[in-house]
CSV table of C-alpha atoms and ligand atoms in Angstrom, one decimal:
chain,number,residue,atom,x,y,z
A,1,MET,CA,-18.6,-20.4,9.6
A,2,GLN,CA,-17.9,-17.5,7.4
A,3,GLN,CA,-19.6,-14.3,8.5
A,4,GLN,CA,-19.7,-10.8,7.1
A,5,PHE,CA,-17.5,-8.5,9.1
A,6,ASP,CA,-20.6,-6.3,10.1
A,7,GLU,CA,-22.6,-9.1,11.5
A,8,GLY,CA,-20.6,-9.9,14.6
A,9,VAL,CA,-18.2,-7.1,15.3
A,10,ASP,CA,-19.6,-4.2,17.2
A,11,SER,CA,-17.1,-3.0,19.7
A,12,TRP,CA,-14.1,-0.8,19.1
A,13,LYS,CA,-11.8,-3.4,20.8
A,14,SER,CA,-13.0,-6.3,18.6
A,15,VAL,CA,-12.6,-4.2,15.4
A,16,MET,CA,-9.1,-3.2,16.4
A,17,PHE,CA,-8.3,-6.7,17.3
A,18,LEU,CA,-9.3,-7.9,13.8
A,19,TYR,CA,-7.4,-5.2,11.9
A,20,ASN,CA,-4.2,-5.9,14.0
A,21,SER,CA,-4.5,-9.5,13.2
A,22,ALA,CA,-5.1,-8.8,9.6
A,23,LEU,CA,-1.9,-6.8,9.5
A,24,LYS,CA,0.0,-9.6,11.1
A,25,GLU,CA,-1.3,-12.2,8.6
A,26,VAL,CA,-0.5,-10.0,5.5
A,27,SER,CA,2.9,-9.1,6.8
A,28,THR,CA,3.9,-12.7,7.3
A,29,LYS,CA,2.7,-13.6,3.9
A,30,LEU,CA,4.7,-10.7,2.3
A,31,GLU,CA,7.8,-11.8,4.3
A,32,ILE,CA,7.4,-15.4,3.0
A,33,LEU,CA,7.0,-14.3,-0.6
A,34,ASN,CA,10.1,-12.1,-0.3
A,35,ASP,CA,12.1,-15.0,1.3
A,36,GLU,CA,11.0,-17.4,-1.4
A,37,PHE,CA,11.8,-15.0,-4.1
A,38,GLN,CA,15.4,-14.5,-2.4
A,39,TYR,CA,16.0,-18.2,-2.7
A,40,VAL,CA,14.7,-18.8,-6.1
A,41,HIS,CA,16.0,-15.7,-8.0
A,42,GLN,CA,18.8,-14.8,-5.4
A,43,TYR,CA,17.4,-11.3,-4.9
A,44,ASN,CA,14.9,-9.4,-2.8
A,45,PRO,CA,12.1,-7.5,-4.6
A,46,ILE,CA,11.2,-5.8,-1.3
A,47,GLU,CA,13.5,-3.2,0.3
A,48,TYR,CA,11.3,-2.7,3.3
A,49,ILE,CA,7.8,-3.0,4.6
A,50,LYS,CA,5.9,-0.5,6.8
A,51,SER,CA,2.5,-1.2,8.4
A,52,ARG,CA,0.3,0.9,10.5
A,53,ILE,CA,-3.2,1.0,12.1
A,54,LYS,CA,-5.0,4.3,11.3
A,55,SER,CA,-5.4,6.5,14.3
A,56,PRO,CA,-8.9,7.0,15.8
A,57,GLU,CA,-8.5,10.7,14.9
A,58,SER,CA,-7.8,10.0,11.3
A,59,ILE,CA,-10.7,7.5,11.1
A,60,VAL,CA,-13.2,10.0,12.5
A,61,LYS,CA,-11.8,12.7,10.1
A,62,LYS,CA,-12.1,10.5,7.1
A,63,LEU,CA,-15.7,9.5,7.9
A,64,LYS,CA,-16.5,13.2,8.4
A,65,LYS,CA,-14.8,14.1,5.1
A,66,ASN,CA,-17.0,11.6,3.3
A,67,GLY,CA,-20.2,12.7,5.1
A,68,TYR,CA,-20.6,9.7,7.4
A,69,GLU,CA,-21.4,9.8,11.1
A,70,SER,CA,-18.7,8.3,13.4
A,71,SER,CA,-19.8,4.7,14.2
A,72,ILE,CA,-18.2,1.3,14.2
A,73,GLN,CA,-20.6,0.2,11.4
A,74,ASN,CA,-19.5,3.2,9.1
A,75,MET,CA,-15.8,2.8,9.9
A,76,VAL,CA,-15.8,-0.9,9.0
A,77,ASN,CA,-17.9,-0.3,5.9
A,78,TYR,CA,-16.4,2.9,4.5
A,79,VAL,CA,-12.8,3.3,5.8
A,80,ASN,CA,-10.8,1.0,3.8
A,81,ASP,CA,-7.3,1.7,5.0
A,82,ILE,CA,-7.7,1.2,8.8
A,83,ALA,CA,-5.0,-1.6,8.4
A,84,GLY,CA,-2.4,-0.4,5.9
A,85,ILE,CA,0.8,-2.0,4.6
A,86,ARG,CA,3.3,-0.3,2.4
A,87,ILE,CA,5.7,-2.3,0.4
A,88,VAL,CA,8.7,-0.3,-1.0
A,89,CYS,CA,10.4,-2.2,-3.9
A,90,SER,CA,13.7,-1.6,-5.6
A,91,PHE,CA,12.5,-1.3,-9.1
A,92,THR,CA,9.1,-0.6,-10.8
A,93,SER,CA,9.1,-4.0,-12.3
A,94,ASP,CA,9.2,-5.4,-8.7
A,95,ILE,CA,6.0,-3.7,-8.0
A,96,TYR,CA,4.1,-5.6,-10.6
A,97,ARG,CA,5.8,-8.9,-9.7
A,98,MET,CA,4.8,-8.4,-6.0
A,99,ALA,CA,1.2,-7.5,-7.2
A,100,GLU,CA,1.0,-10.5,-9.2
A,101,MET,CA,2.2,-12.8,-6.4
A,102,ILE,CA,-0.2,-11.3,-3.9
A,103,GLY,CA,-3.0,-11.7,-6.4
A,104,LYS,CA,-2.2,-15.4,-6.6
A,105,GLN,CA,-2.5,-16.1,-2.8
A,106,ASN,CA,-5.5,-18.3,-2.4
A,107,ASP,CA,-6.6,-17.0,0.9
A,108,LEU,CA,-6.4,-13.4,-0.1
A,109,THR,CA,-9.3,-11.7,-2.0
A,110,VAL,CA,-8.5,-8.8,-4.1
A,111,VAL,CA,-11.3,-6.3,-3.7
A,112,SER,CA,-10.0,-3.5,-5.9
A,113,ILE,CA,-6.7,-2.2,-7.6
A,114,LYS,CA,-5.8,1.3,-8.3
A,115,ASP,CA,-2.7,1.7,-10.5
A,116,TYR,CA,-1.4,5.3,-10.0
A,117,ILE,CA,1.8,4.5,-11.7
A,118,LYS,CA,0.1,3.9,-15.2
A,119,ASN,CA,-2.4,6.6,-14.2
A,120,PRO,CA,-0.7,9.1,-11.7
A,121,LYS,CA,-2.9,11.3,-9.6
A,122,GLN,CA,-3.2,15.0,-10.5
A,123,SER,CA,-0.8,15.7,-7.6
A,124,GLY,CA,2.0,13.6,-9.3
A,125,TYR,CA,1.4,10.7,-6.9
A,126,LYS,CA,2.5,7.4,-8.0
A,127,SER,CA,1.9,4.0,-6.4
A,128,TYR,CA,0.1,0.7,-6.9
A,129,HIS,CA,-2.8,0.1,-4.5
A,130,MET,CA,-4.5,-3.1,-3.8
A,131,LEU,CA,-7.5,-3.6,-1.3
A,132,VAL,CA,-7.5,-7.1,-0.1
A,133,THR,CA,-9.3,-9.0,2.5
A,134,VAL,CA,-7.8,-11.8,4.6
A,135,PRO,CA,-9.7,-14.2,6.6
A,136,ILE,CA,-9.2,-14.0,10.3
A,137,PHE,CA,-9.7,-17.3,12.1
A,138,MET,CA,-11.1,-17.0,15.6
A,139,SER,CA,-12.3,-19.7,18.0
A,140,ASP,CA,-15.9,-19.6,16.9
A,141,ARG,CA,-15.9,-17.8,13.4
A,142,VAL,CA,-13.9,-16.6,10.5
A,143,ILE,CA,-14.1,-12.9,9.5
A,144,ASP,CA,-12.7,-11.4,6.3
A,145,THR,CA,-10.9,-8.2,7.2
A,146,LYS,CA,-9.8,-5.4,4.7
A,147,VAL,CA,-6.1,-4.4,4.4
A,148,GLU,CA,-5.0,-1.6,2.1
A,149,ILE,CA,-1.6,-2.5,0.5
A,150,GLN,CA,0.4,0.3,-1.2
A,151,ILE,CA,3.4,-0.7,-3.4
A,152,ARG,CA,5.9,1.8,-4.7
A,153,THR,CA,9.5,2.1,-5.4
A,154,ILE,CA,12.0,3.9,-3.0
A,155,ALA,CA,11.9,7.0,-5.3
A,156,MET,CA,8.1,7.0,-5.3
A,157,ASP,CA,8.1,6.6,-1.6
A,158,PHE,CA,10.6,9.5,-1.1
A,159,TRP,CA,8.4,11.8,-3.3
A,160,ALA,CA,5.2,10.8,-1.5
A,161,SER,CA,6.6,11.4,2.0
A,162,LEU,CA,8.0,14.7,1.2
A,163,GLU,CA,4.9,15.8,-0.6
A,164,HIS,CA,2.8,14.7,2.2
A,165,LYS,CA,4.9,16.7,4.7
A,166,ILE,CA,4.7,19.9,2.5
A,167,TYR,CA,1.1,19.7,1.9
A,168,TYR,CA,0.5,19.2,5.6
A,169,LYS,CA,2.2,22.5,6.4
A,170,PHE,CA,-0.1,24.3,4.0
A,171,GLU,CA,-3.1,22.3,5.3
A,172,GLY,CA,-4.1,21.5,1.7
A,173,ASN,CA,-3.8,25.2,0.4
A,174,ALA,CA,-0.4,25.1,-1.2
A,175,PRO,CA,0.3,27.9,-3.7
A,176,GLU,CA,0.1,26.9,-7.3
A,177,TYR,CA,3.8,27.0,-8.0
A,178,ILE,CA,4.4,24.5,-5.3
A,179,SER,CA,1.9,22.0,-6.8
A,180,ARG,CA,3.5,22.5,-10.1
A,181,GLU,CA,6.9,22.0,-8.9
A,182,LEU,CA,5.9,18.9,-7.0
A,183,ARG,CA,4.5,17.4,-10.3
A,184,GLU,CA,7.7,18.3,-12.0
A,185,CYS,CA,9.6,16.4,-9.1
A,186,SER,CA,7.3,13.4,-9.8
A,187,GLY,CA,8.4,13.4,-13.4
A,188,ILE,CA,12.1,13.4,-12.2
A,189,VAL,CA,11.2,10.4,-10.0
A,190,SER,CA,9.9,8.5,-13.0
A,191,VAL,CA,13.0,9.2,-15.0
A,192,LEU,CA,15.1,8.1,-12.1
A,193,ASP,CA,13.2,4.9,-11.8
A,194,ASP,CA,13.4,4.1,-15.4
A,195,LYS,CA,17.1,4.7,-15.5
A,196,MET,CA,17.7,2.5,-12.5
A,197,LEU,CA,15.7,-0.2,-14.0
A,198,SER,CA,17.5,-0.2,-17.3
A,199,LEU,CA,20.9,0.0,-15.5
A,200,ASN,CA,19.9,-3.1,-13.6
A,201,GLU,CA,18.7,-4.9,-16.7
A,202,ALA,CA,22.1,-4.1,-18.3
A,203,ILE,CA,24.0,-5.3,-15.4
A,204,LEU,CA,22.0,-8.6,-15.3
A,205,LYS,CA,22.5,-9.0,-18.9
A,206,ALA,CA,26.3,-8.4,-18.7
A,207,LYS,CA,26.6,-10.8,-15.7
A,208,ALA,CA,24.8,-13.6,-17.5
A,209,GLU,CA,26.9,-13.1,-20.7
A,210,ALA,CA,30.0,-13.3,-18.5
A,211,GLU,CA,28.9,-16.6,-17.0
A,212,HIS,CA,28.5,-18.3,-20.4
B,1,LIG,P1,-8.1,8.8,0.7
B,1,LIG,O1,-7.3,9.4,-0.3
B,1,LIG,O2,-7.3,7.9,1.6
B,1,LIG,O3,-9.1,9.6,1.3
B,1,LIG,O4,-9.0,7.5,-0.1
B,1,LIG,P2,-9.2,7.3,-1.6
B,1,LIG,O5,-10.4,6.2,-1.7
B,1,LIG,O6,-9.1,8.4,-2.5
B,1,LIG,O7,-7.9,6.2,-1.9
B,1,LIG,P3,-6.6,6.6,-2.7
B,1,LIG,O8,-6.3,5.2,-3.4
B,1,LIG,O9,-6.9,7.8,-3.6
B,1,LIG,O10,-5.5,7.0,-1.6
B,1,LIG,C1,-5.3,6.2,-0.5
B,1,LIG,C2,-4.0,6.6,0.1
B,1,LIG,O11,-3.0,6.8,-1.0
B,1,LIG,C3,-3.9,7.8,0.9
B,1,LIG,O12,-4.4,7.6,2.2
B,1,LIG,C4,-2.4,8.2,0.9
B,1,LIG,O13,-1.6,7.3,1.7
B,1,LIG,C5,-2.0,7.8,-0.5
B,1,LIG,N1,-2.2,9.0,-1.4
B,1,LIG,C6,-3.2,9.3,-2.3
B,1,LIG,N2,-3.1,10.3,-3.0
B,1,LIG,C7,-1.9,10.8,-2.6
B,1,LIG,C8,-1.1,12.2,-2.8
B,1,LIG,O14,-1.5,12.9,-3.7
B,1,LIG,N3,0.1,12.3,-2.1
B,1,LIG,C9,0.5,11.4,-1.2
B,1,LIG,N4,1.6,11.7,-0.5
B,1,LIG,N5,-0.2,10.3,-0.9
B,1,LIG,C10,-1.3,10.1,-1.5
B,2,LIG,MG1,-7.7,10.0,-2.0
């Protein structure tokens, strides 16, 4: 019996149980995809994966920011990143490879995609975001649960982590020159990613030629 999330989930504990289970399900899937890729192509597209459950404080803050009362219903309906997974890849091409593999998983439903690599944010932020749902099988029902997946390169992750730290210090009111320099750094990150990718392609090509 497939149920909508909001029909039978009413307590904080049951909601958190679902999001934790969803993180486990998606993490395992990603590990399997990475392992399979390793044995077919002899390399890992994933450098590392981080996952986290949003803290109650952050959930309340986000609801408030978007004008919603703090309730279980509102958090389930309007906070899409309670369960979050970050996949950090080696090269930009790996990001799209991962996204495609995730999209092809029959038991995942892709709800939305935001490509902040093709369309970076005003801040300079780059990443590929997918909102997916995964069915969580319980003893008496199945509940589709949301997980936000962020896919980025090591360089994009480096930028996003430091930018987040800097902005946190200014509580969002950073002086204009800082925002400008951060955008500039984001440009440097893209140059670095492009260079690393072409280097890798050149190395693979040279290796293939040497083998023939
Ligand atoms: P929130 O930004 O989370 O309120 O929701 P949204 O619906 O605007 O989603 P969006 O896809 O824009 O961003 C979701 C997540 O991406 C955030 O929680 C951050 O983890 C990350 N993110 C988005 N923009 C930035 C940014 O400018 N800098 C950094 N460091 N991270 C960002
Ligand atoms: Mg945002």
